[in-house]
mmCIF file of C-alpha atoms in Angstrom:
data_model
loop_
_atom_site.group_PDB
_atom_site.id
_atom_site.type_symbol
_atom_site.label_atom_id
_atom_site.label_comp_id
_atom_site.label_asym_id
_atom_site.label_seq_id
_atom_site.Cartn_x
_atom_site.Cartn_y
_atom_site.Cartn_z
ATOM 1 C CA THR A 1500 82.247 99.690 138.439
ATOM 2 C CA GLU A 1501 85.950 99.996 139.071
ATOM 3 C CA GLN A 1502 85.387 102.393 142.004
ATOM 4 C CA TRP A 1503 86.113 99.867 144.759
ATOM 5 C CA ASP A 1504 88.846 97.822 143.073
ATOM 6 C CA TYR A 1505 91.786 99.549 144.831
ATOM 7 C CA TRP A 1506 92.180 102.154 147.543
ATOM 8 C CA GLN A 1507 93.966 104.493 145.124
ATOM 9 C CA LEU A 1508 90.731 104.857 143.120
ATOM 10 C CA MET A 1509 88.846 105.887 146.257
ATOM 11 C CA ASN A 1510 91.509 108.355 147.400
ATOM 12 C CA TYR A 1511 89.836 111.824 147.417
ATOM 13 C CA SER A 1512 86.545 110.372 146.200
ATOM 14 C CA ASN A 1513 84.844 111.993 149.165
ATOM 15 C CA GLY A 1514 82.765 115.068 148.523
ATOM 16 C CA LEU A 1515 79.489 115.669 146.794
ATOM 17 C CA LEU A 1516 77.526 112.908 145.108
ATOM 18 C CA LEU A 1517 77.084 113.013 141.332
ATOM 19 C CA ASN A 1518 73.354 113.748 141.583
ATOM 20 C CA ASP A 1519 73.726 116.481 144.230
ATOM 21 C CA GLN A 1520 71.671 119.591 143.491
ATOM 22 C CA LYS A 1521 71.659 122.244 146.216
ATOM 23 C CA HIS A 1522 68.613 124.089 144.909
ATOM 24 C CA GLN A 1523 65.417 122.889 143.248
ATOM 25 C CA LEU A 1524 62.182 124.756 142.621
ATOM 26 C CA LYS A 1525 59.086 123.003 141.314
ATOM 27 C CA ILE A 1526 55.895 124.880 140.454
ATOM 28 C CA PHE A 1527 52.924 123.208 138.825
ATOM 29 C CA GLY A 1528 49.241 123.792 138.411
ATOM 30 C CA ALA A 1529 46.172 123.438 136.226
ATOM 31 C CA TYR A 1530 43.190 125.615 135.454
ATOM 32 C CA ALA A 1531 39.793 124.543 134.114
ATOM 33 C CA LEU A 1532 38.857 127.034 131.400
ATOM 34 C CA THR A 1533 35.484 125.356 130.935
ATOM 35 C CA PRO A 1534 34.056 122.058 132.192
ATOM 36 C CA GLU A 1535 35.610 120.429 129.093
ATOM 37 C CA TRP A 1536 38.935 122.273 128.672
ATOM 38 C CA THR A 1537 41.831 122.313 131.138
ATOM 39 C CA VAL A 1538 45.290 123.864 130.750
ATOM 40 C CA GLY A 1539 48.290 123.102 132.898
ATOM 41 C CA ALA A 1540 51.928 123.999 133.399
ATOM 42 C CA ASN A 1541 54.943 122.568 135.183
ATOM 43 C CA LEU A 1542 58.125 124.592 135.842
ATOM 44 C CA PHE A 1543 61.283 122.971 137.213
ATOM 45 C CA ILE A 1544 64.384 125.040 138.011
ATOM 46 C CA ALA A 1545 67.508 123.419 139.490
ATOM 47 C CA SER A 1546 71.112 124.227 140.260
ATOM 48 C CA GLY A 1547 73.832 122.232 138.532
ATOM 49 C CA HIS A 1548 75.434 118.926 139.476
ATOM 50 C CA PRO A 1549 79.070 118.734 140.657
ATOM 51 C CA LYS A 1550 81.611 118.111 137.910
ATOM 52 C CA THR A 1551 84.248 115.407 138.219
ATOM 53 C CA CYS A 1552 87.867 115.503 137.093
ATOM 54 C CA LEU A 1553 89.759 112.214 136.851
ATOM 55 C CA GLY A 1554 93.466 112.071 136.096
ATOM 56 C CA TYR A 1555 96.638 110.211 136.936
ATOM 57 C CA PHE A 1556 97.512 109.490 140.563
ATOM 58 C CA GLY A 1557 99.696 111.553 142.878
ATOM 59 C CA PRO A 1558 101.291 115.000 143.058
ATOM 60 C CA SER A 1559 103.389 114.422 139.954
ATOM 61 C CA GLY A 1560 100.181 113.771 138.007
ATOM 62 C CA THR A 1561 101.865 110.996 136.046
ATOM 63 C CA ASP A 1562 101.693 108.039 138.447
ATOM 64 C CA ASP A 1563 99.548 105.031 137.606
ATOM 65 C CA PRO A 1564 100.141 102.534 140.453
ATOM 66 C CA ILE A 1565 97.464 100.015 139.393
ATOM 67 C CA SER A 1566 97.364 100.574 135.610
ATOM 68 C CA TYR A 1567 93.938 102.229 135.539
ATOM 69 C CA GLY A 1568 95.057 105.258 133.542
ATOM 70 C CA SER A 1569 93.191 108.495 134.034
ATOM 71 C CA SER A 1570 90.742 107.117 136.635
ATOM 72 C CA TYR A 1571 91.933 108.665 139.890
ATOM 73 C CA HIS A 1572 90.469 111.675 141.711
ATOM 74 C CA TRP A 1573 93.561 113.729 140.886
ATOM 75 C CA CYS A 1574 93.859 116.361 138.163
ATOM 76 C CA ASP A 1575 97.052 118.035 137.081
ATOM 77 C CA GLY A 1576 98.761 116.705 140.215
ATOM 78 C CA LYS A 1577 96.078 118.033 142.603
ATOM 79 C CA PRO A 1578 93.434 116.109 144.582
ATOM 80 C CA THR A 1579 89.986 116.745 143.089
ATOM 81 C CA PRO A 1580 86.980 115.521 145.054
ATOM 82 C CA ARG A 1581 83.685 115.959 143.144
ATOM 83 C CA GLY A 1582 82.562 119.562 142.873
ATOM 84 C CA THR A 1583 86.030 121.085 143.303
ATOM 85 C CA THR A 1584 86.259 121.700 139.541
ATOM 86 C CA GLY A 1585 82.876 123.404 139.291
ATOM 87 C CA PHE A 1586 79.272 122.574 138.551
ATOM 88 C CA THR A 1587 77.076 122.092 135.496
ATOM 89 C CA PRO A 1588 74.866 125.101 134.648
ATOM 90 C CA TRP A 1589 71.496 125.788 136.250
ATOM 91 C CA THR A 1590 68.619 124.314 134.263
ATOM 92 C CA ARG A 1591 64.988 125.244 133.872
ATOM 93 C CA GLN A 1592 62.270 123.359 132.100
ATOM 94 C CA LEU A 1593 58.770 124.568 131.317
ATOM 95 C CA ASN A 1594 56.167 122.003 130.276
ATOM 96 C CA LEU A 1595 52.646 122.934 129.122
ATOM 97 C CA ASN A 1596 49.569 120.837 128.454
ATOM 98 C CA ILE A 1597 45.983 121.171 127.347
ATOM 99 C CA ASP A 1598 43.268 118.628 127.977
ATOM 100 C CA TYR A 1599 39.833 118.211 126.354
ATOM 101 C CA ARG A 1600 37.141 115.920 127.839
ATOM 102 C CA PRO A 1601 34.041 116.387 125.713
ATOM 103 C CA SER A 1602 30.685 116.219 127.475
ATOM 104 C CA TRP A 1603 29.130 114.557 124.395
ATOM 105 C CA ALA A 1604 31.186 111.463 125.317
ATOM 106 C CA GLN A 1605 30.118 111.628 128.998
ATOM 107 C CA LYS A 1606 33.690 112.839 129.757
ATOM 108 C CA ARG A 1607 35.017 109.320 129.227
ATOM 109 C CA LEU A 1608 36.974 110.330 126.124
ATOM 110 C CA ASP A 1609 40.082 112.428 126.744
ATOM 111 C CA PHE A 1610 42.361 114.262 124.297
ATOM 112 C CA ASN A 1611 45.609 115.588 125.699
ATOM 113 C CA LEU A 1612 48.454 117.583 124.172
ATOM 114 C CA ALA A 1613 51.618 118.053 126.224
ATOM 115 C CA ILE A 1614 54.647 120.074 125.143
ATOM 116 C CA PHE A 1615 57.856 119.406 127.062
ATOM 117 C CA ASN A 1616 60.788 121.844 127.331
ATOM 118 C CA VAL A 1617 58.797 124.657 125.743
ATOM 119 C CA LEU A 1618 61.806 127.019 125.925
ATOM 120 C CA ASN A 1619 63.902 124.377 124.101
ATOM 121 C CA GLU A 1620 66.893 124.826 126.399
ATOM 122 C CA GLN A 1621 69.589 122.235 125.801
ATOM 123 C CA LYS A 1622 72.177 122.973 128.450
ATOM 124 C CA PRO A 1623 74.859 120.387 129.254
ATOM 125 C CA LEU A 1624 74.046 117.969 132.075
ATOM 126 C CA GLN A 1625 77.303 115.986 132.093
ATOM 127 C CA TYR A 1626 80.913 116.550 130.987
ATOM 128 C CA MET A 1627 83.841 114.260 130.161
ATOM 129 C CA ALA A 1628 85.789 113.692 133.374
ATOM 130 C CA GLY A 1629 89.072 112.190 132.075
ATOM 131 C CA PHE A 1630 91.828 114.810 132.445
ATOM 132 C CA GLY A 1631 94.857 112.753 131.403
ATOM 133 C CA GLU A 1632 98.446 113.709 132.184
ATOM 134 C CA PRO A 1633 99.714 117.226 132.976
ATOM 135 C CA GLY A 1634 100.949 118.950 129.858
ATOM 136 C CA ALA A 1635 99.303 116.297 127.680
ATOM 137 C CA TYR A 1636 95.784 116.398 129.010
ATOM 138 C CA SER A 1637 92.938 114.823 127.085
ATOM 139 C CA ALA A 1638 91.438 116.956 124.318
ATOM 140 C CA THR A 1639 87.995 115.672 125.322
ATOM 141 C CA TYR A 1640 88.290 116.724 128.979
ATOM 142 C CA ASP A 1641 85.399 118.941 130.099
ATOM 143 C CA LEU A 1642 83.499 118.553 126.812
ATOM 144 C CA PRO A 1643 79.724 118.159 127.250
ATOM 145 C CA ILE A 1644 78.477 114.616 126.657
ATOM 146 C CA GLN A 1645 74.852 114.803 127.793
ATOM 147 C CA PHE A 1646 72.317 117.562 127.218
ATOM 148 C CA GLU A 1647 68.765 118.382 128.216
ATOM 149 C CA THR A 1648 66.179 116.707 126.013
ATOM 150 C CA PRO A 1649 65.091 119.092 123.215
ATOM 151 C CA ARG A 1650 61.509 120.290 122.907
ATOM 152 C CA PHE A 1651 59.034 117.548 122.064
ATOM 153 C CA ALA A 1652 55.294 117.022 122.154
ATOM 154 C CA ARG A 1653 53.015 114.143 123.064
ATOM 155 C CA PHE A 1654 49.431 113.760 121.885
ATOM 156 C CA SER A 1655 47.315 111.133 123.579
ATOM 157 C CA VAL A 1656 43.770 109.874 123.414
ATOM 158 C CA SER A 1657 42.237 107.769 126.144
ATOM 159 C CA TYR A 1658 38.843 106.317 126.868
ATOM 160 C CA GLU A 1659 37.541 105.186 130.258
ATOM 161 C CA TRP A 1660 34.916 102.474 130.303
#
């Protein structure tokens, strides 16, 4: 990456890491309905990641001492360490599964259906960080560029010998 090329790029790069999440809650479990059928669930709730704003260098917001454009930890003429411009939204993901191990196959055959992101939430996980120059900032600044994976299912069959 360009992060360590010049000291100006590292100026005000202190602060939270990109993958910082202050709060996470994970709950999971399974229940055997019968000796052949099992259902399970997995719930993951997490606070957002710190957002980044990258602009031109210095208080004027228009300096570019090393010709790297809008790559400095300055936005609109203000220093912006990660997290000072906000956080991505909280996310929650509920996954469900059902498993069938028939006794007629000596429980060696297994059918499994898993549904991921049952609630089909597709909140933004990452935003464009390039601010640009004051008064002529980038039209793509702060637009979402990565979202939660939409609902999907997986069916699997396995056999143990």
